[in-house]
Coordinates of C-alpha atoms in Angstrom, one line a residue:
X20 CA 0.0 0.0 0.0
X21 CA 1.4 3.8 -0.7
X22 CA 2.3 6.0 2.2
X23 CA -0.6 8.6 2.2
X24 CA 1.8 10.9 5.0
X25 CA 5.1 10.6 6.5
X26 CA 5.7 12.1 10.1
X27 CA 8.4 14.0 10.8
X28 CA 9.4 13.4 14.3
X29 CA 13.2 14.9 14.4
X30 CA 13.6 18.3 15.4
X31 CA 10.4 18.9 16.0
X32 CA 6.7 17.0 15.1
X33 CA 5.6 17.7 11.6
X34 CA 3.3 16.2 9.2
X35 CA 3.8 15.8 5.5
X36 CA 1.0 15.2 2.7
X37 CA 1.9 15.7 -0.7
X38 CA 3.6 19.1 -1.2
X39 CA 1.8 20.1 2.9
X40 CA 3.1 20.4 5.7
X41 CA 1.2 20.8 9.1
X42 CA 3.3 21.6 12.2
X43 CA -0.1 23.0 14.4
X44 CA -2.0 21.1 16.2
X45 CA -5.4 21.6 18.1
X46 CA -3.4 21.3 21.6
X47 CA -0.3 20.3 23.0
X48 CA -1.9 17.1 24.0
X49 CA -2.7 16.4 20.6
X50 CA 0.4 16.4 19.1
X51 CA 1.5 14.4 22.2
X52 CA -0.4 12.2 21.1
X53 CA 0.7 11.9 17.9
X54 CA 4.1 11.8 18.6
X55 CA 3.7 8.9 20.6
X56 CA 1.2 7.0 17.8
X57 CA 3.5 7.4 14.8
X58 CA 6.9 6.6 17.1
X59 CA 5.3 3.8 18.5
X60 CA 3.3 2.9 14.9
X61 CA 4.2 -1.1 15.2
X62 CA 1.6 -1.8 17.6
X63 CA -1.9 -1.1 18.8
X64 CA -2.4 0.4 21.7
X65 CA -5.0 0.4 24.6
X66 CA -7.5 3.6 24.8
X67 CA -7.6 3.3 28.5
X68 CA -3.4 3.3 28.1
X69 CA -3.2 6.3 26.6
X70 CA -5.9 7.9 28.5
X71 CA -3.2 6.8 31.2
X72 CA -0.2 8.0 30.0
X73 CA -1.9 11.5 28.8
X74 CA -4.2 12.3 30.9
X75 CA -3.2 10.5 34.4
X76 CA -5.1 12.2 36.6
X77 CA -8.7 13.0 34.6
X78 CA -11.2 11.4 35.5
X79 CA -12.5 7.8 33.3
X80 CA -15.2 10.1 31.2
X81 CA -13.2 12.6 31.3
X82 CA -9.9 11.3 30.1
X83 CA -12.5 9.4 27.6
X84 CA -13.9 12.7 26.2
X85 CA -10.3 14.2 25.6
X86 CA -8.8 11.3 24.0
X87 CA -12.1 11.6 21.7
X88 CA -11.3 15.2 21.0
X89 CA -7.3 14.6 20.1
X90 CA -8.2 11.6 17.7
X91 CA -11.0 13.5 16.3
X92 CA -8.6 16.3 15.3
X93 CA -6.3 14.1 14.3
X94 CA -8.2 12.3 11.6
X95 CA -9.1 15.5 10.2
X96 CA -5.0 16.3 10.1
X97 CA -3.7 12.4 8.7
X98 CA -6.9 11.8 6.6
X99 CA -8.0 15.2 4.3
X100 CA -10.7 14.9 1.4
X101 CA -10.2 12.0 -0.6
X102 CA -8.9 9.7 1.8
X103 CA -11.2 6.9 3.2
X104 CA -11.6 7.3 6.7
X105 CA -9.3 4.7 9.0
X106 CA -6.7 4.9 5.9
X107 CA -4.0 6.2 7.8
X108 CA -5.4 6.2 11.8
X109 CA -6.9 2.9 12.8
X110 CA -9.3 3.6 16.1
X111 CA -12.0 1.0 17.3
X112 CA -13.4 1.0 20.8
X113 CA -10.6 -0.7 22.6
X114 CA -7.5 0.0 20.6
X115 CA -5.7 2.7 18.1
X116 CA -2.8 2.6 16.0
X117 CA -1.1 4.7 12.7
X118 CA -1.6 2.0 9.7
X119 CA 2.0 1.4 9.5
X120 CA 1.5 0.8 5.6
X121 CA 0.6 4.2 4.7
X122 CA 1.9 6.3 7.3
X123 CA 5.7 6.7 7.5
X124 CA 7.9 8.0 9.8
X125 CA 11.8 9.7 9.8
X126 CA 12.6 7.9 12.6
X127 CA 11.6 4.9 11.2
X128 CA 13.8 5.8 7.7
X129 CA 16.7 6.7 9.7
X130 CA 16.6 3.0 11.9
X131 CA 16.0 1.4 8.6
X132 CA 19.4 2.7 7.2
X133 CA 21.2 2.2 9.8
X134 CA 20.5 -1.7 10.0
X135 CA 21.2 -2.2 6.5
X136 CA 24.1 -0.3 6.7
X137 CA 25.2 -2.6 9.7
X138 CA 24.2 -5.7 7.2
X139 CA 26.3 -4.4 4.5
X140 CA 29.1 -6.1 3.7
X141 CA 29.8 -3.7 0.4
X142 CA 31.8 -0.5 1.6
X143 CA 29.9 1.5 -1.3
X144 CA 26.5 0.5 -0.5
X145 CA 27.2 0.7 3.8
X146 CA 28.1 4.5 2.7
X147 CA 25.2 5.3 0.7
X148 CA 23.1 3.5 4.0
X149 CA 25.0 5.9 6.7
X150 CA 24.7 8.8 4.8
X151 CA 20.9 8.4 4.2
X152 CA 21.1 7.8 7.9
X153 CA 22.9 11.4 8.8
X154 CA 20.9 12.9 6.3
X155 CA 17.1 12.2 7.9
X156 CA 18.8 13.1 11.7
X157 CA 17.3 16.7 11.1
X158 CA 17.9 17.3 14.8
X159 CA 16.5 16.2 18.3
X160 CA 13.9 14.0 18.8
X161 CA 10.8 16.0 19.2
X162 CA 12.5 19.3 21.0
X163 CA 8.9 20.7 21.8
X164 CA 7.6 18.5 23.8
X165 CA 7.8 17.2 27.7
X166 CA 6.8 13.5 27.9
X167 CA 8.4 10.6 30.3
X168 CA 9.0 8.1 27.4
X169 CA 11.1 11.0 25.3
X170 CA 13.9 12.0 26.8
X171 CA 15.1 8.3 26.9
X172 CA 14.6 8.0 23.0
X173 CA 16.5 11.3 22.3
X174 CA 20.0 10.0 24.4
X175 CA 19.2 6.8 22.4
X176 CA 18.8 8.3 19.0
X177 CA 21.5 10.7 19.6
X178 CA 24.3 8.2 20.7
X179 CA 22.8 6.2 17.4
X180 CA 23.6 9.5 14.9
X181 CA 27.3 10.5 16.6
X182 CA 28.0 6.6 16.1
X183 CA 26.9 6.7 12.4
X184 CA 28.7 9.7 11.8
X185 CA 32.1 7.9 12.7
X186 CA 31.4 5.4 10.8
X187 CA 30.6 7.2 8.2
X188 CA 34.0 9.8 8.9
X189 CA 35.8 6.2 9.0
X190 CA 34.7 5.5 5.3
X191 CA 35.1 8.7 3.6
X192 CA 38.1 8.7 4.8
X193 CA 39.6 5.7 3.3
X194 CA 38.5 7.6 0.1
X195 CA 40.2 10.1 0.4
X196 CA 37.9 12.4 1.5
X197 CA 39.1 13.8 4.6
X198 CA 36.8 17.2 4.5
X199 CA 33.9 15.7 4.1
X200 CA 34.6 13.1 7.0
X201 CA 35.4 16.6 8.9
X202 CA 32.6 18.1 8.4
X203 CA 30.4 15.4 9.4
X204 CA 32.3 14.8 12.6
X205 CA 32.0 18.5 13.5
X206 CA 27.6 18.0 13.4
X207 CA 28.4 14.7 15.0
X208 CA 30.3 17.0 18.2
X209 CA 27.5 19.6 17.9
X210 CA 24.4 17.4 18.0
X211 CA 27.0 15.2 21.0
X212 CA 29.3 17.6 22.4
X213 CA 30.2 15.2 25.5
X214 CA 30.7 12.3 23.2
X215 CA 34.3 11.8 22.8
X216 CA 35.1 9.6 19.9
X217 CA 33.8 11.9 17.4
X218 CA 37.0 13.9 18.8
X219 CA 39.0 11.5 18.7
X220 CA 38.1 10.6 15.3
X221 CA 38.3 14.2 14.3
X222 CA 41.7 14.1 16.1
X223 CA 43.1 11.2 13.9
X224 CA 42.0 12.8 10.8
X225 CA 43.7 16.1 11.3
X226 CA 46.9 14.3 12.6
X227 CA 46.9 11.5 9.7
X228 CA 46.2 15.0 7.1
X229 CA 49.6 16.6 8.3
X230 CA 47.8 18.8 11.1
X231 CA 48.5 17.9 14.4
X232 CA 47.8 21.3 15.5
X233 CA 44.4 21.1 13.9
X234 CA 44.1 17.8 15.7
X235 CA 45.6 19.5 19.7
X236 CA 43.1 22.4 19.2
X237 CA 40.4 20.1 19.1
X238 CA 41.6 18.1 21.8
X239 CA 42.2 21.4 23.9
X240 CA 37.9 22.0 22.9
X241 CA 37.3 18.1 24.2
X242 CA 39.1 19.3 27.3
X243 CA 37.7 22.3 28.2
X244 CA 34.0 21.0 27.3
X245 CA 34.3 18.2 29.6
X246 CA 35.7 20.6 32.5
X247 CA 33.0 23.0 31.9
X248 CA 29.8 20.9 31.7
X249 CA 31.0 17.5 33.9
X250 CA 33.8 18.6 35.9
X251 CA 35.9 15.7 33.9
X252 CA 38.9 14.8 32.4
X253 CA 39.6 13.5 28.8
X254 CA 39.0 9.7 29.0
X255 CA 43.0 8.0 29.0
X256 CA 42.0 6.3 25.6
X257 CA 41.6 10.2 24.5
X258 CA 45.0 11.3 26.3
X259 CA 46.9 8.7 24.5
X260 CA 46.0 9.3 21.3
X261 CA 47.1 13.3 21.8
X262 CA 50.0 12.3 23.3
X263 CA 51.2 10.6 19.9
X264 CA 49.9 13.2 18.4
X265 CA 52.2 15.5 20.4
X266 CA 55.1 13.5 19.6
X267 CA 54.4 14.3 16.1
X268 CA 53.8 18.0 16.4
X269 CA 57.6 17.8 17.8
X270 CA 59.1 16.3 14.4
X271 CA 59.8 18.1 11.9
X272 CA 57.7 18.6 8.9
X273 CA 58.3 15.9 6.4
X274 CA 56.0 14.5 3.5
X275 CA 52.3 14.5 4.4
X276 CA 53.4 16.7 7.5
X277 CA 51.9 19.9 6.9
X278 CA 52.2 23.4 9.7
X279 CA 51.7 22.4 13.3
X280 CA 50.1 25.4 13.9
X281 CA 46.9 25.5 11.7
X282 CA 43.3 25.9 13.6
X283 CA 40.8 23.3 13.2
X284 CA 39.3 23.7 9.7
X285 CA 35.7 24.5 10.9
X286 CA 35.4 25.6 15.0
X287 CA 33.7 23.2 17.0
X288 CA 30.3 24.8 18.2
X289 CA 30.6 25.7 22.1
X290 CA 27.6 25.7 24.1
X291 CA 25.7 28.7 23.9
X292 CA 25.5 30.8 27.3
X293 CA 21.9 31.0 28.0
X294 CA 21.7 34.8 30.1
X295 CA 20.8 34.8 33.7
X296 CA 17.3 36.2 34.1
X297 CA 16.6 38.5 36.0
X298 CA 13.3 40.1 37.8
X299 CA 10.4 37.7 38.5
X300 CA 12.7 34.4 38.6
X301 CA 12.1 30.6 39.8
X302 CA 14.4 28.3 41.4
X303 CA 15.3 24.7 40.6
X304 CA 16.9 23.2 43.7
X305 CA 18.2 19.4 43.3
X306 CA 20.1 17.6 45.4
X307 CA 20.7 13.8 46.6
X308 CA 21.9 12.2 49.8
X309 CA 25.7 12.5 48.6
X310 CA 27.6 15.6 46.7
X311 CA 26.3 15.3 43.1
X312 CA 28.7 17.3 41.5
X313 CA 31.6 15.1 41.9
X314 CA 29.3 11.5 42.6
X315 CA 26.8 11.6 39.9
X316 CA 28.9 12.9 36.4
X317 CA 26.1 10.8 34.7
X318 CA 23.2 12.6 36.2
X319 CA 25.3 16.3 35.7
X320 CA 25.2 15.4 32.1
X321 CA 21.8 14.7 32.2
X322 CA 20.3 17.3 34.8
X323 CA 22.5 20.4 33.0
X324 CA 21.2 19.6 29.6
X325 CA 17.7 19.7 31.0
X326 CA 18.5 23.1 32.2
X327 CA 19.6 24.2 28.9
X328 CA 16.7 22.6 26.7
X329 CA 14.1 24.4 29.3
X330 CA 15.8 27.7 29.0
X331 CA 17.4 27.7 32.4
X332 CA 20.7 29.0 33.2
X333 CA 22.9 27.1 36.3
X334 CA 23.8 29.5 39.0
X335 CA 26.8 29.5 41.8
X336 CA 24.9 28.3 45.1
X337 CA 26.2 27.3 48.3
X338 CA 24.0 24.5 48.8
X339 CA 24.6 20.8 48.2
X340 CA 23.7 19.9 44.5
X341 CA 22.7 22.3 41.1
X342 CA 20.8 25.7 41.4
X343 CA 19.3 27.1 37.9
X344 CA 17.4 29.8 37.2
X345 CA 14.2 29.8 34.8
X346 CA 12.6 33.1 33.6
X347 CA 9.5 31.0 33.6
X348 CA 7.8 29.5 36.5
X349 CA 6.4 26.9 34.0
X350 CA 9.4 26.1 32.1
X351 CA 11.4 25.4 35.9
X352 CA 8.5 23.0 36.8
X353 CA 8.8 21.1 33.7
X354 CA 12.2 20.7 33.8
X355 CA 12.3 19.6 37.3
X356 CA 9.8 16.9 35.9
X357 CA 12.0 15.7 33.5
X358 CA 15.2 15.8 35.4
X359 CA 12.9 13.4 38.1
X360 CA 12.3 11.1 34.8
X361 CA 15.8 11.1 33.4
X362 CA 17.1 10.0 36.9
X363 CA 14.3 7.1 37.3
X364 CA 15.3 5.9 33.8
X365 CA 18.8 5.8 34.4
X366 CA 18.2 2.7 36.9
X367 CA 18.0 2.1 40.4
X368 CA 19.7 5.1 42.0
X369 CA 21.9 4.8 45.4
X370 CA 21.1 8.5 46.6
X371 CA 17.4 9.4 45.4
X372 CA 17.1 13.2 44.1
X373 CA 15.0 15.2 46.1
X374 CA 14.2 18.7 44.0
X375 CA 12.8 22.1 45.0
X376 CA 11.1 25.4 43.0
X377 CA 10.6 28.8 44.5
X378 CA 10.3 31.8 43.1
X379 CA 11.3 35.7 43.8
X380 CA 11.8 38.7 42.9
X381 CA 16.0 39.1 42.5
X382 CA 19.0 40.3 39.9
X383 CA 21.0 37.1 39.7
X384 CA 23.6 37.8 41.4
X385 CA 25.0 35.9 43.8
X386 CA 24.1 37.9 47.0
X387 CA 21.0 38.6 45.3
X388 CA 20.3 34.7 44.3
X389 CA 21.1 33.4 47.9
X390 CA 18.3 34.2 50.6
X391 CA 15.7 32.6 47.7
X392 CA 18.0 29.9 46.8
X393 CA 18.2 29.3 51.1
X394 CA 14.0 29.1 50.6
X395 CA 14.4 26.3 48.0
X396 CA 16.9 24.2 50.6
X397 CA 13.9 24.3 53.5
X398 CA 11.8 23.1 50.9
X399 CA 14.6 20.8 49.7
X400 CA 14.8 19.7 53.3
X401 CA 11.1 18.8 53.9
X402 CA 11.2 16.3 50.9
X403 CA 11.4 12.3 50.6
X404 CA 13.3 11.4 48.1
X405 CA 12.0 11.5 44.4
X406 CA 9.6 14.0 45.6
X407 CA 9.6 18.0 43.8
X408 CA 8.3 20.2 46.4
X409 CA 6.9 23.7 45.3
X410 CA 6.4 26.9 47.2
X411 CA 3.4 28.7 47.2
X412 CA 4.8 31.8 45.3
X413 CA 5.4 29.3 42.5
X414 CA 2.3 27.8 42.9
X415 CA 0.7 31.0 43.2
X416 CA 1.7 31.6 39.4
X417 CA 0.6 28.8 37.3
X418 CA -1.3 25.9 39.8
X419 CA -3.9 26.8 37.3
X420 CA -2.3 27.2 34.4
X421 CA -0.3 23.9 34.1
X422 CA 0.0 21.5 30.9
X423 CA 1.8 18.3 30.1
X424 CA 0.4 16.3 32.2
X425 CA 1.6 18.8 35.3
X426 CA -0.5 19.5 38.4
X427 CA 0.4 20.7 41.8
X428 CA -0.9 19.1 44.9
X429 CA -1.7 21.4 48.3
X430 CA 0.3 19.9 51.1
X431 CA -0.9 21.9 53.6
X432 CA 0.5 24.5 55.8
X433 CA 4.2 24.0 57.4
X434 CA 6.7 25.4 59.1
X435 CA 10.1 24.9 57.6
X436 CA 13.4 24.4 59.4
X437 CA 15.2 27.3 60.3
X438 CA 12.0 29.7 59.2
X439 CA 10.2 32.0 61.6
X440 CA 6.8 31.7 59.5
X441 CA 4.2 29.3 58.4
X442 CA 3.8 28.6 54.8
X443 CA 1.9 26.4 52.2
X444 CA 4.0 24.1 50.6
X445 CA 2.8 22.0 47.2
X446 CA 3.5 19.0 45.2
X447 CA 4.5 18.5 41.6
X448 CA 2.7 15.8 40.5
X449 CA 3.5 14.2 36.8
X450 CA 2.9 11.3 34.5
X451 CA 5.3 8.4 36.1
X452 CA 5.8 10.3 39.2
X453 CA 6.2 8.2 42.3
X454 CA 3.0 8.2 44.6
X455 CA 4.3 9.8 47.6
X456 CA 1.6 10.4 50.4
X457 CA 3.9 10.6 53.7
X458 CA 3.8 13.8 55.4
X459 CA 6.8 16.3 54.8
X460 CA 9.7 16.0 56.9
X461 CA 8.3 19.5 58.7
X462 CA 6.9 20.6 61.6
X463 CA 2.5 21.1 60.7
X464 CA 1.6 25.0 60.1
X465 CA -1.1 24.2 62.8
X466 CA -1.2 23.2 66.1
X467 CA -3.6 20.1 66.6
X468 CA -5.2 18.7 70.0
X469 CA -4.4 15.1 68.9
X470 CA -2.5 12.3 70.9
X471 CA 1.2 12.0 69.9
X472 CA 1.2 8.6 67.6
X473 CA 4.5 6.8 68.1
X474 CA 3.9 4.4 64.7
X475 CA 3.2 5.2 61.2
X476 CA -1.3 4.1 59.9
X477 CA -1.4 1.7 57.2
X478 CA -3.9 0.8 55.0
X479 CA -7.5 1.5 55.2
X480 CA -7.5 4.1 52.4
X481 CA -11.4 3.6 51.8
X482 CA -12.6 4.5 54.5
X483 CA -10.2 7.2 55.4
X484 CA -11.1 8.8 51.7
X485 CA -15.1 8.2 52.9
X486 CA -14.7 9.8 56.4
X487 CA -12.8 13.1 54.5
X488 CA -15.2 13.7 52.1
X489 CA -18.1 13.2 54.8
X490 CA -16.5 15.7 57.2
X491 CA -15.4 18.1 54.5
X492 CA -19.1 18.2 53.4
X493 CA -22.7 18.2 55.1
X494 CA -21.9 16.1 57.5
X495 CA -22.2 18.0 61.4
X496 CA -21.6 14.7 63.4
X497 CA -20.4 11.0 62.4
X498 CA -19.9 8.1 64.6
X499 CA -17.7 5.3 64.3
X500 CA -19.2 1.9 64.9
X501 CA -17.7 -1.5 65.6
X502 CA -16.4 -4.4 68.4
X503 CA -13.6 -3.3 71.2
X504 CA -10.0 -3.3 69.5
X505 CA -10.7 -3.1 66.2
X506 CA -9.1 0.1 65.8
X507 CA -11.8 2.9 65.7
X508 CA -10.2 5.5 67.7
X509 CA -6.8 5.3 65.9
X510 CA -8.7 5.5 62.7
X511 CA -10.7 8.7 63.6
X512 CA -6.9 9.8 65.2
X513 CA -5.8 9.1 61.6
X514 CA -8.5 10.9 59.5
X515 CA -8.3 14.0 61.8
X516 CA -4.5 14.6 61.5
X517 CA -4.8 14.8 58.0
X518 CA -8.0 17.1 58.4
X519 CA -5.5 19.5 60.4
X520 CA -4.9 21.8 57.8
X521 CA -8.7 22.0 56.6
X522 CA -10.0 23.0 59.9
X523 CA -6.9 25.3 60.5
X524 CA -6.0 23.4 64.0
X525 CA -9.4 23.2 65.7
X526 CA -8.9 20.0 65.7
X527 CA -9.5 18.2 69.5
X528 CA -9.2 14.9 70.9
X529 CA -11.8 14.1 73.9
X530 CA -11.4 10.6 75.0
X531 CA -14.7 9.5 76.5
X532 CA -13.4 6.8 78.2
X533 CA -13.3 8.3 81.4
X534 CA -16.7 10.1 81.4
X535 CA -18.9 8.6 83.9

């Protein structure tokens, strides 16, 4: 059957129909949606799976209704006048799915070439495979959007391109075509500037050309990218290779051993300095059990190009952990959201990341930065791990304004260590997020009349749930009924602690037991 659309997924989601293009959708769920559909176009998938991964905390008609809406939409997008209806998107009432036949994707292309290439036993046609491969890697795997399953897939596609593109840089080499193989290995370094055999690659190339100053200058770039975003050193397989190339730098020039001192033919991109905001600005706080910074290089990698791709710029703080700051409240919440994500993905972690968001009114400077950044740590302090914790002047901004799959949950009123005041502290809650009900690690806003409770309640979420939304609503008096020990006062103990902040401490106790 013949592709009706192909789905552009890298550098950002676009559909193609002919000689159109469509790159708006109705809503950012929508082309969510899509995006997941056509990456994951081998398989149908579950309504009530989506509706999961989408919307996670509508409710069933709800989340219903808005899958509806998308899928709606899109059919009028993927299947135009003159295309039968369930052509290209295949819905029913249990399942949906992207006809694989006739809708096509880049990513798809570019996987495609890459396993022939890696089949190919012909130089010429393994070539034509890994350039067809470079060529489709437009850029980064859906930049726009903020889903759990993407970030994953972008590291994974990434790695894929940079390794093509040495292979590729290995080949045109061997032809003869050293500044070609260059060129490629200098997008390789930009789209994977902490990947370090497209250096070294580059490296060889320069020194094999007659350049080893070429090849120490971009050595000297490998160096001071690593020191800059990781803290690191050159790996040693990187250090011997420019120490050879040293020892030829100190020979004299001979045949095919051209000026030591030549710059690399093309500079390697540097990262660009995102400017500190300044004014209205929000605070990402994270921070583990042990000192990140020199513990975690996987997780700095991860967490600072999080900071980069939401617009935030790292600032000096004398906490433990990474500080940025966000222009936007919105755009620090969703990044704290996917820096939560990157680190659950990454495997079973020995030091959980606790993460915090406050915003103020500063310059960034750093006496400026400090006092809010000191908010953020008795936040940061508060948490369990895996938990984002959000003041209410962050909360204040957007808590009803939030997309993405975001939402912020009321805590309730505390008061933090080391502050003199009460305040309300909230929850970012997002797809995947671990379900974390404890109370903070702070002392409770309010002052109750309850018994001290030595042990933690477990279970009994029905009833506790039932007993809230009865004494939250008409209810003026509710008794609890049942034999001697089965543990009626401790529940009622239970339901009023957590009604402490509802009924702002007028909260008492009166055991009956002694009444005559």
């Amino acid at each position: 059957m013949v592709a009706l659309c192909r789905i552009q997924l890298f550098g950002g989601l676009r559909i193609v129909e002919g000689e159109s293009t469509i790159s708006r959708f109705r809503t950012q769920k929508t082309a969510a949606l899509l995006a997941f559909l056509a990456y994951h176009r081998d398989r149908p998938h579950p309504r009530e799976g989506l509706i999961d991964l989408h919307w996670p905390l509508a409710a069933p008609g709800s989340g219903r209704h808005r899958l509806s809406q998308c899928l709606s939409s899109l059919r009028h997008q993927l299947e135009p006048p003159g295309v039968s209806a369930g052509a290209v998107l295949m819905a029913d009432r249990t399942h949906v799915q992207l006809n694989p036949e006739t809708a096509t994707t880049d990513v798809a292309e570019f996987e495609a070439a890459l396993n022939a290439a890696q089949q190919s036993h012909d130089k010429v046609t393994k070539q034509e495979q890994l350039e067809e491969a470079v060529r489709l890697y437009r850029g980064e795997l859906l930049p726009e959007l903020y889903e759990p399953w993407i970030p994953t897939e972008q590291v994974r596609l990434s790695e894929l391109y940079a390794g093509a593109v040495v292979k590729l840089a290995k080949l045109l080499a061997e032809r003869g075509e050293a500044t070609e193989a260059m060129s490629h290995l200098h997008r390789a370094i930009e789209a994977e500037p902490l990947r370090e055999e497209p250096y070294r690659q580059l490296i060889r190339l320069n020194a094999e050309q007659g350049e080893p100053g070429a090849a120490l200058a971009t050595y000297h770039e490998l160096e001071r990218v690593l020191a800059e975003e990781l803290g690191e050193k050159p790996s040693a397989a990187s250090r011997r290779l420019v120490k050879e190339v040293e020892r030829l730098a100190t020979q004299a020039p001979g045949p095919g051993l051209r000026s030591t001192a030549l710059a690399p033919p093309r500079p390697i991109p540097r990262r660009r300095k995102v400017e500190l905001p300044s004014g209205t600005v929000t605070f990402l706080l994270i921070c583990g059990s042990q000192d990140i910074a020199g513990d975690e290089p996987g997780d700095a990698h991860a967490f600072r190009d999080e900071f980069k791709r939401h617009g935030g710029a790292e600032v000096e703080s004398e906490c433990a952990g990474y500080a940025a700051a966000f222009g936007r409240a919105g755009d620090a919440l969703s990044c704290a959201a996917q820096c939560q994500l990157r680190a659950a993905a990454a495997g079973p972690s020995p030091a959980p990341f606790t993460m915090a968001v406050h915003t103020a009114e500063v310059a960034v400077t750093p006496d400026e930065a400090q006092p809010a950044l000191h908010r953020a740590e008795r936040l940061l302090a508060a948490a369990h791990p895996s938990q984002i914790l959000c003041s209410e002047a962050t909360a204040g901004l957007l808590r009803y304004d939030l997309d993405g799959g975001l939402s912020l949950r009321d805590l309730g009123v505390y008061r933090l260590r080391g502050a003199s005041a009460t305040e309300r502290v909230f929850q970012l809650d997002y797809p995947g997020s671990p379900d974390t009900s404890a109370p903070l690690d702070a002392e409770s806003g309010h002052t109750s009349r309850l018994p001290f409770q030595i042990t933690r309640f477990f279970g009994r979420k029905q009833e506790i749930e039932h007993l809230e939304a009865a004494l939250t609503g008409d209810a003026r008096l509710l008794t609890l009924i049942g034999p001697p020990g089965c543990g009626k006062s401790r529940l009622a103990i239970e339901v009023a602690r957590r009604l402490v902040d509802t009924f702002k401490g007028d909260v008492w106790f009166v055991p009956l037991a002694d009444l005559r």
